[in-house]
Amino acid sequence: QVQLVESGGGLVQAGGSLRVSCAASGRAFSNYAMGWFRQAQAPGKEREFVAAINRRGGGTYYVDSVKGRFTISGDNAKNTVYLQMNNLQPEDTAVYFCAAAYSPGSLYDRTTYDYWGQGTQVTVSS
C-alpha cells in the first residue's frame, strides 16, 4: 500500500504563488510516475490533469493552461513531489490531488494512477 498526503494549499491573491507538496509512504518510492490533478468544486467539473513527472526517464508533462507557470519536481530522499505554482489565477481554484503510478501508461489519464491522496484546497481570489 502507498499513502499520499498533500499539504501546502491555501488562499492566495491572483498573481501570487503557492507550493503544494505530496509525501509518499508505505511502498518504496520507486514508482513509474507521480502526477498532480485538480478538481474544481462546481457541478459537472471532472478531475483534470495538471502535471506529471516520469520518475524513470525524468520527463515532465503539463496541461497547456499551466505551462510556464507551474513546475513539478521530486525529492527522492524525502519521498516527496512538489508542484510550484506561480502567477496563480482564479481559474486555478480547485482541490489539488497527487497520484502515483506504478505501471507505464498515459500520464495525462487518471486511470494510469494507482494511488491517490485526499487533496488540498487551493483558492485564488481576484
CSV table of C-alpha atoms in Angstrom, one decimal:
chain,number,residue,atom,x,y,z
A,1,GLN,CA,0.0,0.0,0.0
A,2,VAL,CA,1.0,3.6,-0.6
A,3,GLN,CA,-0.1,6.6,1.4
A,4,LEU,CA,0.0,10.0,-0.2
A,5,VAL,CA,-0.5,13.1,1.8
A,6,GLU,CA,-0.8,16.5,0.2
A,7,SER,CA,-0.1,19.8,2.0
A,8,GLY,CA,0.6,23.4,1.2
A,9,GLY,CA,-2.7,24.5,-0.2
A,10,GLY,CA,-4.3,27.8,0.9
A,11,LEU,CA,-5.7,31.1,-0.1
A,12,VAL,CA,-3.7,33.5,-2.3
A,13,GLN,CA,-4.5,36.5,-4.4
A,14,ALA,CA,-4.3,36.5,-8.2
A,15,GLY,CA,-0.7,36.7,-9.4
A,16,GLY,CA,0.6,35.0,-6.2
A,17,SER,CA,2.4,31.7,-5.7
A,18,LEU,CA,1.9,28.5,-3.7
A,19,ARG,CA,3.8,25.3,-3.4
A,20,VAL,CA,1.9,22.1,-2.7
A,21,SER,CA,3.7,19.0,-1.6
A,22,CYS,CA,2.9,15.3,-1.7
A,23,ALA,CA,4.6,13.0,0.8
A,24,ALA,CA,4.6,9.3,0.0
A,25,SER,CA,4.9,6.5,2.5
A,26,GLY,CA,4.4,2.7,2.6
A,27,ARG,CA,5.7,1.2,-0.5
A,28,ALA,CA,9.2,2.0,-1.8
A,29,PHE,CA,9.2,5.3,-3.7
A,30,SER,CA,10.2,3.6,-6.9
A,31,ASN,CA,7.1,4.2,-8.8
A,32,TYR,CA,6.8,4.9,-12.5
A,33,ALA,CA,5.4,8.4,-12.2
A,34,MET,CA,3.8,11.0,-10.0
A,35,GLY,CA,1.1,13.3,-11.1
A,36,TRP,CA,-1.0,16.2,-9.9
A,37,PHE,CA,-4.7,16.6,-10.8
A,38,ARG,CA,-7.2,19.1,-9.8
A,39,GLN,CA,-11.0,19.3,-9.4
A,40,ALA,CA,-13.0,22.5,-9.2
A,41,GLN,CA,-15.9,22.4,-6.8
A,42,ALA,CA,-18.6,23.1,-9.3
A,43,PRO,CA,-21.3,20.8,-10.7
A,44,GLY,CA,-20.1,18.8,-13.7
A,45,LYS,CA,-16.4,19.5,-13.1
A,46,GLU,CA,-14.2,16.5,-13.6
A,47,ARG,CA,-10.8,15.8,-12.1
A,48,GLU,CA,-8.3,17.1,-14.7
A,49,PHE,CA,-4.7,16.5,-15.3
A,50,VAL,CA,-2.3,19.3,-14.3
A,51,ALA,CA,1.3,17.9,-14.3
A,52,ALA,CA,3.3,14.7,-14.1
A,53,ILE,CA,6.9,13.6,-13.7
A,54,ASN,CA,8.2,10.4,-15.1
A,55,ARG,CA,10.5,9.0,-12.4
A,56,ARG,CA,12.1,6.6,-14.8
A,57,GLY,CA,13.1,8.9,-17.6
A,58,GLY,CA,12.8,12.2,-15.8
A,59,GLY,CA,10.4,13.9,-18.2
A,60,THR,CA,7.8,16.3,-17.1
A,61,TYR,CA,4.4,17.0,-18.6
A,62,TYR,CA,1.9,19.8,-18.2
A,63,VAL,CA,-1.6,20.8,-19.3
A,64,ASP,CA,-1.4,23.8,-21.6
A,65,SER,CA,-3.1,26.1,-19.2
A,66,VAL,CA,-0.3,25.9,-16.6
A,67,LYS,CA,2.8,25.7,-18.9
A,68,GLY,CA,5.2,28.4,-17.9
A,69,ARG,CA,3.5,29.0,-14.5
A,70,PHE,CA,3.7,25.6,-12.7
A,71,THR,CA,6.7,23.4,-12.1
A,72,ILE,CA,6.6,19.8,-10.9
A,73,SER,CA,9.6,18.3,-9.2
A,74,GLY,CA,10.6,15.5,-6.9
A,75,ASP,CA,12.9,14.8,-3.9
A,76,ASN,CA,13.8,11.1,-3.7
A,77,ALA,CA,15.4,11.4,-0.4
A,78,LYS,CA,12.2,12.8,1.1
A,79,ASN,CA,9.8,10.7,-0.9
A,80,THR,CA,8.1,13.9,-1.8
A,81,VAL,CA,6.9,15.5,-5.0
A,82,TYR,CA,6.2,19.2,-5.3
A,83,LEU,CA,4.1,21.5,-7.5
A,84,GLN,CA,5.3,25.0,-7.6
A,85,MET,CA,2.5,27.3,-8.8
A,86,ASN,CA,3.3,30.9,-9.9
A,87,ASN,CA,1.1,33.6,-11.3
A,88,LEU,CA,-2.0,31.9,-9.9
A,89,GLN,CA,-5.3,32.9,-11.4
A,90,PRO,CA,-8.9,32.4,-10.1
A,91,GLU,CA,-9.4,29.7,-12.6
A,92,ASP,CA,-6.7,27.6,-10.8
A,93,THR,CA,-9.0,27.4,-7.8
A,94,ALA,CA,-9.6,23.7,-7.1
A,95,VAL,CA,-8.8,20.8,-4.9
A,96,TYR,CA,-5.4,19.5,-5.9
A,97,PHE,CA,-4.7,15.8,-5.7
A,98,CYS,CA,-1.4,13.9,-6.1
A,99,ALA,CA,-1.3,10.4,-7.5
A,100,ALA,CA,1.2,7.7,-8.0
A,101,ALA,CA,1.5,5.3,-11.0
A,102,TYR,CA,3.4,2.0,-10.8
A,103,SER,CA,2.9,0.9,-14.4
A,104,PRO,CA,3.5,2.7,-17.7
A,105,GLY,CA,0.6,4.4,-19.3
A,106,SER,CA,-0.6,7.8,-20.4
A,107,LEU,CA,0.3,10.2,-17.6
A,108,TYR,CA,-2.5,12.5,-18.8
A,109,ASP,CA,-5.0,9.9,-18.0
A,110,ARG,CA,-6.2,9.5,-14.4
A,111,THR,CA,-6.8,5.7,-14.9
A,112,THR,CA,-3.0,5.2,-15.2
A,113,TYR,CA,-2.6,6.1,-11.5
A,114,ASP,CA,-2.9,3.5,-8.8
A,115,TYR,CA,-2.9,5.6,-5.6
A,116,TRP,CA,-4.4,9.0,-4.7
A,117,GLY,CA,-4.1,11.4,-1.9
A,118,GLN,CA,-7.0,13.2,-0.2
A,119,GLY,CA,-6.4,16.5,-1.8
A,120,THR,CA,-5.5,20.0,-0.7
A,121,GLN,CA,-7.6,23.1,-1.4
A,122,VAL,CA,-6.1,26.0,-3.4
A,123,THR,CA,-8.2,29.1,-3.6
A,124,VAL,CA,-7.2,32.1,-5.8
A,125,SER,CA,-9.0,35.4,-5.2
A,126,SER,CA,-9.3,38.0,-7.9
